[in-house]
Amino acid sequence: MMATEITVHDDPDALAAAAATALLDRLAELQAAGAVPRLVLTGGGVGIAMLDRIREDPARDSVDWGRVEFWWGDERFLPPGHPDRNETQARDALLDHVGVDPVRVHAMGADTGTGPSGAEAAAQDYARQLADAADGADLGVPSFDVLLLGMGGEGHTASVFPHSPAVHETGRSVVAVHGCPKPPPTRVSLTLPAIRSAAEVWIVTTGEAKAAAVSMALSGADEVTLPVAGARGRRRTRWLLDRAAASQLPRDLEPDIG
């Protein structure tokens, strides 16, 4: 049965630290059980801050980083190494500082001079990579162990925006996204069905500007209007929030402050 958990922390720094500890614990637990964890990374301020915290934490050595598979939920379609790419930021924050296996780092494609039209090929290539690792699973997506997400104040998650073609996609695991309402306008993203293939989805977000969307998502909003409402794990969905992001939760959903 899929469970939904809500954890609230005092501020963004406390949230990043707690999320880092929780992720280290979960990866170590999976490895202790003999698994090679499949982890989907997110960008954004709090997502990268969490990776920074892991890099600085002595407990990072509890994880064999060479035995972790890294994927991404979405990517800004920019040139390789561009500082705004989620991959670049994740490498700077953590991946270049721990002993990852390069074969197990599955970055989404970059703009190598094609311009926006190249995002279509990048999406198709990433879908093939997912299918190769999926062992015949539905939609051609492996069973991710932990899939990290952020969200926008209007309710987008990954690069699936409200009322966009991507939010209506049911047959593909990865899509190119054009005309995003926030820059850069061209991206590559997992779809909501692909996100829901994960055993656990962790939505990590901060700030009062997100509070209304958080409340709506946890109160049963429609995913076409509020895509983050459709981001659910098969076994568990975790909402990791700071006080500001949790400030409009209905009373019956208010958790203790961690």
PDB file of C-alpha atoms in Angstrom:
ATOM      1  CA  MET A   1       0.000   0.000   0.000  1.00  0.00           C
ATOM      2  CA  MET A   2       1.302   3.429  -0.940  1.00  0.00           C
ATOM      3  CA  ALA A   3       1.884   5.681   2.073  1.00  0.00           C
ATOM      4  CA  THR A   4       2.190   9.466   2.134  1.00  0.00           C
ATOM      5  CA  GLU A   5       4.441  11.036   4.755  1.00  0.00           C
ATOM      6  CA  ILE A   6       4.915  14.731   5.542  1.00  0.00           C
ATOM      7  CA  THR A   7       7.952  16.024   7.421  1.00  0.00           C
ATOM      8  CA  VAL A   8       8.438  19.699   8.260  1.00  0.00           C
ATOM      9  CA  HIS A   9      11.689  21.369   9.314  1.00  0.00           C
ATOM     10  CA  ASP A  10      12.348  24.844  10.644  1.00  0.00           C
ATOM     11  CA  ASP A  11      14.089  26.351   7.621  1.00  0.00           C
ATOM     12  CA  PRO A  12      15.719  25.427   4.300  1.00  0.00           C
ATOM     13  CA  ASP A  13      19.100  24.655   5.890  1.00  0.00           C
ATOM     14  CA  ALA A  14      17.556  22.282   8.424  1.00  0.00           C
ATOM     15  CA  LEU A  15      15.526  20.667   5.658  1.00  0.00           C
ATOM     16  CA  ALA A  16      18.567  20.131   3.407  1.00  0.00           C
ATOM     17  CA  ALA A  17      20.513  18.593   6.296  1.00  0.00           C
ATOM     18  CA  ALA A  18      17.670  16.273   7.311  1.00  0.00           C
ATOM     19  CA  ALA A  19      16.984  15.210   3.728  1.00  0.00           C
ATOM     20  CA  ALA A  20      20.671  14.459   3.226  1.00  0.00           C
ATOM     21  CA  THR A  21      20.743  12.262   6.329  1.00  0.00           C
ATOM     22  CA  ALA A  22      17.565  10.460   5.275  1.00  0.00           C
ATOM     23  CA  LEU A  23      18.930   9.774   1.799  1.00  0.00           C
ATOM     24  CA  LEU A  24      22.250   8.481   3.112  1.00  0.00           C
ATOM     25  CA  ASP A  25      20.376   6.171   5.478  1.00  0.00           C
ATOM     26  CA  ARG A  26      18.118   4.869   2.700  1.00  0.00           C
ATOM     27  CA  LEU A  27      20.978   4.223   0.265  1.00  0.00           C
ATOM     28  CA  ALA A  28      23.009   2.424   2.941  1.00  0.00           C
ATOM     29  CA  GLU A  29      19.955   0.346   3.881  1.00  0.00           C
ATOM     30  CA  LEU A  30      19.401  -0.704   0.268  1.00  0.00           C
ATOM     31  CA  GLN A  31      23.048  -1.649  -0.161  1.00  0.00           C
ATOM     32  CA  ALA A  32      23.032  -3.629   3.071  1.00  0.00           C
ATOM     33  CA  ALA A  33      20.191  -5.652   1.554  1.00  0.00           C
ATOM     34  CA  GLY A  34      22.354  -6.408  -1.489  1.00  0.00           C
ATOM     35  CA  ALA A  35      20.839  -3.888  -3.917  1.00  0.00           C
ATOM     36  CA  VAL A  36      22.474  -1.403  -6.255  1.00  0.00           C
ATOM     37  CA  PRO A  37      20.238   1.593  -5.502  1.00  0.00           C
ATOM     38  CA  ARG A  38      18.673   3.443  -8.403  1.00  0.00           C
ATOM     39  CA  LEU A  39      18.525   7.115  -7.452  1.00  0.00           C
ATOM     40  CA  VAL A  40      16.903   9.875  -9.519  1.00  0.00           C
ATOM     41  CA  LEU A  41      18.361  13.321  -8.826  1.00  0.00           C
ATOM     42  CA  THR A  42      16.683  16.703  -9.015  1.00  0.00           C
ATOM     43  CA  GLY A  43      18.007  20.212  -9.517  1.00  0.00           C
ATOM     44  CA  GLY A  44      16.939  23.425  -7.856  1.00  0.00           C
ATOM     45  CA  GLY A  45      18.261  25.159  -4.787  1.00  0.00           C
ATOM     46  CA  VAL A  46      17.208  22.691  -2.113  1.00  0.00           C
ATOM     47  CA  GLY A  47      17.986  19.628  -4.260  1.00  0.00           C
ATOM     48  CA  ILE A  48      21.562  20.756  -4.809  1.00  0.00           C
ATOM     49  CA  ALA A  49      21.905  21.951  -1.206  1.00  0.00           C
ATOM     50  CA  MET A  50      21.035  18.416  -0.110  1.00  0.00           C
ATOM     51  CA  LEU A  51      23.883  17.035  -2.261  1.00  0.00           C
ATOM     52  CA  ASP A  52      26.239  19.646  -0.788  1.00  0.00           C
ATOM     53  CA  ARG A  53      25.285  18.437   2.687  1.00  0.00           C
ATOM     54  CA  ILE A  54      25.967  14.824   1.740  1.00  0.00           C
ATOM     55  CA  ARG A  55      29.411  15.750   0.425  1.00  0.00           C
ATOM     56  CA  GLU A  56      30.260  17.462   3.721  1.00  0.00           C
ATOM     57  CA  ASP A  57      28.854  14.690   5.934  1.00  0.00           C
ATOM     58  CA  PRO A  58      31.333  12.093   7.250  1.00  0.00           C
ATOM     59  CA  ALA A  59      28.461   9.599   7.040  1.00  0.00           C
ATOM     60  CA  ARG A  60      28.711   9.753   3.242  1.00  0.00           C
ATOM     61  CA  ASP A  61      31.267   6.929   3.570  1.00  0.00           C
ATOM     62  CA  SER A  62      28.465   4.636   4.743  1.00  0.00           C
ATOM     63  CA  VAL A  63      27.462   4.438   1.068  1.00  0.00           C
ATOM     64  CA  ASP A  64      29.495   2.679  -1.630  1.00  0.00           C
ATOM     65  CA  TRP A  65      29.024   5.335  -4.302  1.00  0.00           C
ATOM     66  CA  GLY A  66      30.434   3.067  -6.983  1.00  0.00           C
ATOM     67  CA  ARG A  67      27.382   0.878  -6.430  1.00  0.00           C
ATOM     68  CA  VAL A  68      24.706   3.546  -6.941  1.00  0.00           C
ATOM     69  CA  GLU A  69      22.961   4.219 -10.248  1.00  0.00           C
ATOM     70  CA  PHE A  70      22.257   7.898 -10.895  1.00  0.00           C
ATOM     71  CA  TRP A  71      19.487   9.166 -13.150  1.00  0.00           C
ATOM     72  CA  TRP A  72      17.796  12.548 -13.562  1.00  0.00           C
ATOM     73  CA  GLY A  73      14.154  13.567 -13.489  1.00  0.00           C
ATOM     74  CA  ASP A  74      14.657  16.447 -15.888  1.00  0.00           C
ATOM     75  CA  GLU A  75      17.333  18.559 -17.481  1.00  0.00           C
ATOM     76  CA  ARG A  76      17.777  21.995 -18.965  1.00  0.00           C
ATOM     77  CA  PHE A  77      18.679  21.507 -22.629  1.00  0.00           C
ATOM     78  CA  LEU A  78      21.853  23.572 -22.586  1.00  0.00           C
ATOM     79  CA  PRO A  79      25.438  22.971 -23.785  1.00  0.00           C
ATOM     80  CA  PRO A  80      27.537  20.322 -21.995  1.00  0.00           C
ATOM     81  CA  GLY A  81      28.981  21.641 -18.752  1.00  0.00           C
ATOM     82  CA  HIS A  82      26.713  24.696 -18.677  1.00  0.00           C
ATOM     83  CA  PRO A  83      26.447  25.895 -15.058  1.00  0.00           C
ATOM     84  CA  ASP A  84      22.641  25.856 -15.198  1.00  0.00           C
ATOM     85  CA  ARG A  85      22.424  22.172 -16.138  1.00  0.00           C
ATOM     86  CA  ASN A  86      21.231  19.921 -13.328  1.00  0.00           C
ATOM     87  CA  GLU A  87      23.999  17.462 -14.198  1.00  0.00           C
ATOM     88  CA  THR A  88      26.711  20.113 -13.862  1.00  0.00           C
ATOM     89  CA  GLN A  89      25.397  21.257 -10.502  1.00  0.00           C
ATOM     90  CA  ALA A  90      25.088  17.688  -9.185  1.00  0.00           C
ATOM     91  CA  ARG A  91      28.628  16.884 -10.269  1.00  0.00           C
ATOM     92  CA  ASP A  92      29.989  20.024  -8.615  1.00  0.00           C
ATOM     93  CA  ALA A  93      28.027  19.388  -5.413  1.00  0.00           C
ATOM     94  CA  LEU A  94      28.642  15.651  -4.978  1.00  0.00           C
ATOM     95  CA  LEU A  95      29.342  13.312  -7.870  1.00  0.00           C
ATOM     96  CA  ASP A  96      32.831  14.606  -8.630  1.00  0.00           C
ATOM     97  CA  HIS A  97      33.778  14.189  -4.967  1.00  0.00           C
ATOM     98  CA  VAL A  98      32.798  10.570  -4.357  1.00  0.00           C
ATOM     99  CA  GLY A  99      33.821   7.390  -6.132  1.00  0.00           C
ATOM    100  CA  VAL A 100      30.955   7.025  -8.580  1.00  0.00           C
ATOM    101  CA  ASP A 101      31.121   4.497 -11.424  1.00  0.00           C
ATOM    102  CA  PRO A 102      30.858   6.600 -14.621  1.00  0.00           C
ATOM    103  CA  VAL A 103      28.948   3.771 -16.302  1.00  0.00           C
ATOM    104  CA  ARG A 104      26.246   4.145 -13.662  1.00  0.00           C
ATOM    105  CA  VAL A 105      25.792   7.903 -14.142  1.00  0.00           C
ATOM    106  CA  HIS A 106      23.013   8.399 -16.697  1.00  0.00           C
ATOM    107  CA  ALA A 107      22.903  12.072 -17.660  1.00  0.00           C
ATOM    108  CA  MET A 108      20.315  13.466 -20.034  1.00  0.00           C
ATOM    109  CA  GLY A 109      21.573  14.785 -23.362  1.00  0.00           C
ATOM    110  CA  ALA A 110      22.946  18.286 -23.843  1.00  0.00           C
ATOM    111  CA  ASP A 111      22.670  20.800 -26.668  1.00  0.00           C
ATOM    112  CA  THR A 112      25.732  20.135 -28.807  1.00  0.00           C
ATOM    113  CA  GLY A 113      24.788  22.730 -31.405  1.00  0.00           C
ATOM    114  CA  THR A 114      21.428  21.427 -32.559  1.00  0.00           C
ATOM    115  CA  GLY A 115      19.383  24.074 -30.808  1.00  0.00           C
ATOM    116  CA  PRO A 116      15.930  23.333 -29.359  1.00  0.00           C
ATOM    117  CA  SER A 117      15.106  20.677 -31.983  1.00  0.00           C
ATOM    118  CA  GLY A 118      17.823  18.456 -30.508  1.00  0.00           C
ATOM    119  CA  ALA A 119      15.803  17.989 -27.348  1.00  0.00           C
ATOM    120  CA  GLU A 120      13.588  15.506 -29.186  1.00  0.00           C
ATOM    121  CA  ALA A 121      16.546  13.219 -29.913  1.00  0.00           C
ATOM    122  CA  ALA A 122      17.828  13.657 -26.360  1.00  0.00           C
ATOM    123  CA  ALA A 123      14.455  12.539 -24.994  1.00  0.00           C
ATOM    124  CA  GLN A 124      14.378   9.498 -27.276  1.00  0.00           C
ATOM    125  CA  ASP A 125      17.923   8.556 -26.294  1.00  0.00           C
ATOM    126  CA  TYR A 126      17.130   8.794 -22.590  1.00  0.00           C
ATOM    127  CA  ALA A 127      14.012   6.688 -23.074  1.00  0.00           C
ATOM    128  CA  ARG A 128      16.221   4.032 -24.694  1.00  0.00           C
ATOM    129  CA  GLN A 129      18.617   4.125 -21.749  1.00  0.00           C
ATOM    130  CA  LEU A 130      15.715   3.662 -19.365  1.00  0.00           C
ATOM    131  CA  ALA A 131      14.301   0.804 -21.417  1.00  0.00           C
ATOM    132  CA  ASP A 132      17.687  -0.951 -21.470  1.00  0.00           C
ATOM    133  CA  ALA A 133      17.673  -0.915 -17.648  1.00  0.00           C
ATOM    134  CA  ALA A 134      14.004  -1.737 -17.257  1.00  0.00           C
ATOM    135  CA  ASP A 135      14.031  -5.533 -17.639  1.00  0.00           C
ATOM    136  CA  GLY A 136      10.675  -5.493 -19.402  1.00  0.00           C
ATOM    137  CA  ALA A 137       8.891  -3.302 -16.880  1.00  0.00           C
ATOM    138  CA  ASP A 138       5.804  -1.309 -17.866  1.00  0.00           C
ATOM    139  CA  LEU A 139       6.499   1.844 -19.873  1.00  0.00           C
ATOM    140  CA  GLY A 140      10.127   0.759 -20.259  1.00  0.00           C
ATOM    141  CA  VAL A 141      11.310   2.355 -17.011  1.00  0.00           C
ATOM    142  CA  PRO A 142      13.389   0.676 -14.298  1.00  0.00           C
ATOM    143  CA  SER A 143      12.010   0.502 -10.795  1.00  0.00           C
ATOM    144  CA  PHE A 144      13.748   3.463  -9.205  1.00  0.00           C
ATOM    145  CA  ASP A 145      14.364   3.142  -5.478  1.00  0.00           C
ATOM    146  CA  VAL A 146      14.261   6.859  -4.634  1.00  0.00           C
ATOM    147  CA  LEU A 147      13.179   9.607  -7.022  1.00  0.00           C
ATOM    148  CA  LEU A 148      13.841  13.148  -5.815  1.00  0.00           C
ATOM    149  CA  LEU A 149      11.723  16.058  -7.003  1.00  0.00           C
ATOM    150  CA  GLY A 150      11.340  19.747  -6.409  1.00  0.00           C
ATOM    151  CA  MET A 151       8.311  21.782  -7.366  1.00  0.00           C
ATOM    152  CA  GLY A 152       7.387  25.239  -8.564  1.00  0.00           C
ATOM    153  CA  GLY A 153       4.969  27.644  -6.998  1.00  0.00           C
ATOM    154  CA  GLU A 154       2.453  26.975  -9.777  1.00  0.00           C
ATOM    155  CA  GLY A 155       2.714  23.235  -9.160  1.00  0.00           C
ATOM    156  CA  HIS A 156       5.121  21.998 -11.825  1.00  0.00           C
ATOM    157  CA  THR A 157       7.499  19.169 -11.008  1.00  0.00           C
ATOM    158  CA  ALA A 158      10.465  17.898 -13.010  1.00  0.00           C
ATOM    159  CA  SER A 159       9.699  19.882 -16.197  1.00  0.00           C
ATOM    160  CA  VAL A 160       6.038  18.909 -16.357  1.00  0.00           C
ATOM    161  CA  PHE A 161       4.091  22.178 -16.264  1.00  0.00           C
ATOM    162  CA  PRO A 162       0.355  22.747 -15.695  1.00  0.00           C
ATOM    163  CA  HIS A 163      -1.825  22.176 -18.787  1.00  0.00           C
ATOM    164  CA  SER A 164       1.250  21.421 -20.930  1.00  0.00           C
ATOM    165  CA  PRO A 165       1.485  18.588 -23.482  1.00  0.00           C
ATOM    166  CA  ALA A 166       3.823  16.767 -21.089  1.00  0.00           C
ATOM    167  CA  VAL A 167       1.206  16.535 -18.340  1.00  0.00           C
ATOM    168  CA  HIS A 168      -1.131  14.677 -20.705  1.00  0.00           C
ATOM    169  CA  GLU A 169       1.536  12.173 -21.820  1.00  0.00           C
ATOM    170  CA  THR A 170       0.730   8.542 -20.937  1.00  0.00           C
ATOM    171  CA  GLY A 171       2.647   6.491 -23.509  1.00  0.00           C
ATOM    172  CA  ARG A 172       6.197   7.802 -23.259  1.00  0.00           C
ATOM    173  CA  SER A 173       8.657   7.809 -20.387  1.00  0.00           C
ATOM    174  CA  VAL A 174      10.606  10.899 -21.481  1.00  0.00           C
ATOM    175  CA  VAL A 175       9.587  13.951 -23.482  1.00  0.00           C
ATOM    176  CA  ALA A 176      11.140  17.096 -24.856  1.00  0.00           C
ATOM    177  CA  VAL A 177       9.530  20.192 -23.365  1.00  0.00           C
ATOM    178  CA  HIS A 178       9.391  23.392 -25.399  1.00  0.00           C
ATOM    179  CA  GLY A 179       8.193  26.846 -24.428  1.00  0.00           C
ATOM    180  CA  CYS A 180       8.623  26.399 -20.679  1.00  0.00           C
ATOM    181  CA  PRO A 181       7.172  29.366 -18.793  1.00  0.00           C
ATOM    182  CA  LYS A 182      10.454  29.792 -16.906  1.00  0.00           C
ATOM    183  CA  PRO A 183      13.921  29.812 -18.496  1.00  0.00           C
ATOM    184  CA  PRO A 184      15.467  28.022 -20.159  1.00  0.00           C
ATOM    185  CA  PRO A 185      12.508  27.305 -22.449  1.00  0.00           C
ATOM    186  CA  THR A 186      13.718  23.929 -23.736  1.00  0.00           C
ATOM    187  CA  ARG A 187      14.104  20.915 -21.453  1.00  0.00           C
ATOM    188  CA  VAL A 188      13.959  17.137 -21.286  1.00  0.00           C
ATOM    189  CA  SER A 189      11.791  15.507 -18.621  1.00  0.00           C
ATOM    190  CA  LEU A 190      10.457  12.268 -17.259  1.00  0.00           C
ATOM    191  CA  THR A 191       6.688  12.041 -17.573  1.00  0.00           C
ATOM    192  CA  LEU A 192       4.332  11.518 -14.648  1.00  0.00           C
ATOM    193  CA  PRO A 193       3.832   7.795 -15.444  1.00  0.00           C
ATOM    194  CA  ALA A 194       7.616   7.340 -15.420  1.00  0.00           C
ATOM    195  CA  ILE A 195       7.862   9.181 -12.109  1.00  0.00           C
ATOM    196  CA  ARG A 196       5.197   6.883 -10.660  1.00  0.00           C
ATOM    197  CA  SER A 197       7.359   3.851 -11.487  1.00  0.00           C
ATOM    198  CA  ALA A 198       9.564   4.735  -8.506  1.00  0.00           C
ATOM    199  CA  ALA A 199       9.208   2.836  -5.256  1.00  0.00           C
ATOM    200  CA  GLU A 200       9.625   6.084  -3.334  1.00  0.00           C
ATOM    201  CA  VAL A 201       9.080   9.654  -4.518  1.00  0.00           C
ATOM    202  CA  TRP A 202      10.504  12.388  -2.298  1.00  0.00           C
ATOM    203  CA  ILE A 203       9.234  15.931  -2.955  1.00  0.00           C
ATOM    204  CA  VAL A 204      11.617  18.392  -1.323  1.00  0.00           C
ATOM    205  CA  THR A 205      10.576  22.035  -1.331  1.00  0.00           C
ATOM    206  CA  THR A 206      10.800  25.263   0.618  1.00  0.00           C
ATOM    207  CA  GLY A 207       9.298  28.719   0.768  1.00  0.00           C
ATOM    208  CA  GLU A 208       5.993  30.481   1.275  1.00  0.00           C
ATOM    209  CA  ALA A 209       5.573  30.814  -2.501  1.00  0.00           C
ATOM    210  CA  LYS A 210       5.086  27.037  -2.654  1.00  0.00           C
ATOM    211  CA  ALA A 211       2.665  26.783   0.261  1.00  0.00           C
ATOM    212  CA  ALA A 212      -0.598  27.002  -1.679  1.00  0.00           C
ATOM    213  CA  ALA A 213       0.512  24.389  -4.215  1.00  0.00           C
ATOM    214  CA  VAL A 214       1.703  22.056  -1.456  1.00  0.00           C
ATOM    215  CA  SER A 215      -1.659  22.302   0.276  1.00  0.00           C
ATOM    216  CA  MET A 216      -3.601  21.741  -2.958  1.00  0.00           C
ATOM    217  CA  ALA A 217      -1.470  18.749  -3.983  1.00  0.00           C
ATOM    218  CA  LEU A 218      -1.971  17.073  -0.622  1.00  0.00           C
ATOM    219  CA  SER A 219      -5.704  17.802  -0.726  1.00  0.00           C
ATOM    220  CA  GLY A 220      -6.372  15.905  -3.946  1.00  0.00           C
ATOM    221  CA  ALA A 221      -5.788  18.468  -6.712  1.00  0.00           C
ATOM    222  CA  ASP A 222      -5.990  17.427 -10.360  1.00  0.00           C
ATOM    223  CA  GLU A 223      -2.570  16.658 -11.876  1.00  0.00           C
ATOM    224  CA  VAL A 224      -3.343  18.478 -15.145  1.00  0.00           C
ATOM    225  CA  THR A 225      -3.810  21.695 -13.185  1.00  0.00           C
ATOM    226  CA  LEU A 226      -1.144  20.875 -10.587  1.00  0.00           C
ATOM    227  CA  PRO A 227       1.313  18.278 -11.949  1.00  0.00           C
ATOM    228  CA  VAL A 228       3.044  17.701  -8.608  1.00  0.00           C
ATOM    229  CA  ALA A 229      -0.225  16.159  -7.402  1.00  0.00           C
ATOM    230  CA  GLY A 230       0.452  13.297  -9.818  1.00  0.00           C
ATOM    231  CA  ALA A 231       3.947  12.597  -8.480  1.00  0.00           C
ATOM    232  CA  ARG A 232       3.503   9.509  -6.322  1.00  0.00           C
ATOM    233  CA  GLY A 233       5.665   6.558  -5.375  1.00  0.00           C
ATOM    234  CA  ARG A 234       4.472   2.955  -5.648  1.00  0.00           C
ATOM    235  CA  ARG A 235       5.260   2.312  -1.991  1.00  0.00           C
ATOM    236  CA  ARG A 236       5.804   5.698  -0.425  1.00  0.00           C
ATOM    237  CA  THR A 237       5.533   9.400  -1.189  1.00  0.00           C
ATOM    238  CA  ARG A 238       7.490  11.678   1.121  1.00  0.00           C
ATOM    239  CA  TRP A 239       6.942  15.421   1.344  1.00  0.00           C
ATOM    240  CA  LEU A 240       9.937  17.125   2.974  1.00  0.00           C
ATOM    241  CA  LEU A 241       9.086  20.771   3.680  1.00  0.00           C
ATOM    242  CA  ASP A 242      10.217  23.782   5.627  1.00  0.00           C
ATOM    243  CA  ARG A 243       7.792  25.735   7.825  1.00  0.00           C
ATOM    244  CA  ALA A 244       7.050  28.266   5.108  1.00  0.00           C
ATOM    245  CA  ALA A 245       6.152  25.665   2.491  1.00  0.00           C
ATOM    246  CA  ALA A 246       3.948  23.867   5.038  1.00  0.00           C
ATOM    247  CA  SER A 247       2.215  27.041   6.231  1.00  0.00           C
ATOM    248  CA  GLN A 248      -1.066  26.441   4.380  1.00  0.00           C
ATOM    249  CA  LEU A 249      -1.501  22.734   5.086  1.00  0.00           C
ATOM    250  CA  PRO A 250      -4.982  21.793   6.305  1.00  0.00           C
ATOM    251  CA  ARG A 251      -5.051  21.249  10.035  1.00  0.00           C
ATOM    252  CA  ASP A 252      -5.596  17.505   9.674  1.00  0.00           C
ATOM    253  CA  LEU A 253      -2.375  17.230   7.662  1.00  0.00           C
ATOM    254  CA  GLU A 254      -0.122  19.312   9.889  1.00  0.00           C
ATOM    255  CA  PRO A 255       2.760  17.126  11.134  1.00  0.00           C
ATOM    256  CA  ASP A 256       5.131  17.774  14.011  1.00  0.00           C
ATOM    257  CA  ILE A 257       8.131  19.950  13.223  1.00  0.00           C
ATOM    258  CA  GLY A 258      11.259  17.838  12.791  1.00  0.00           C
TER     259      GLY A 258
END
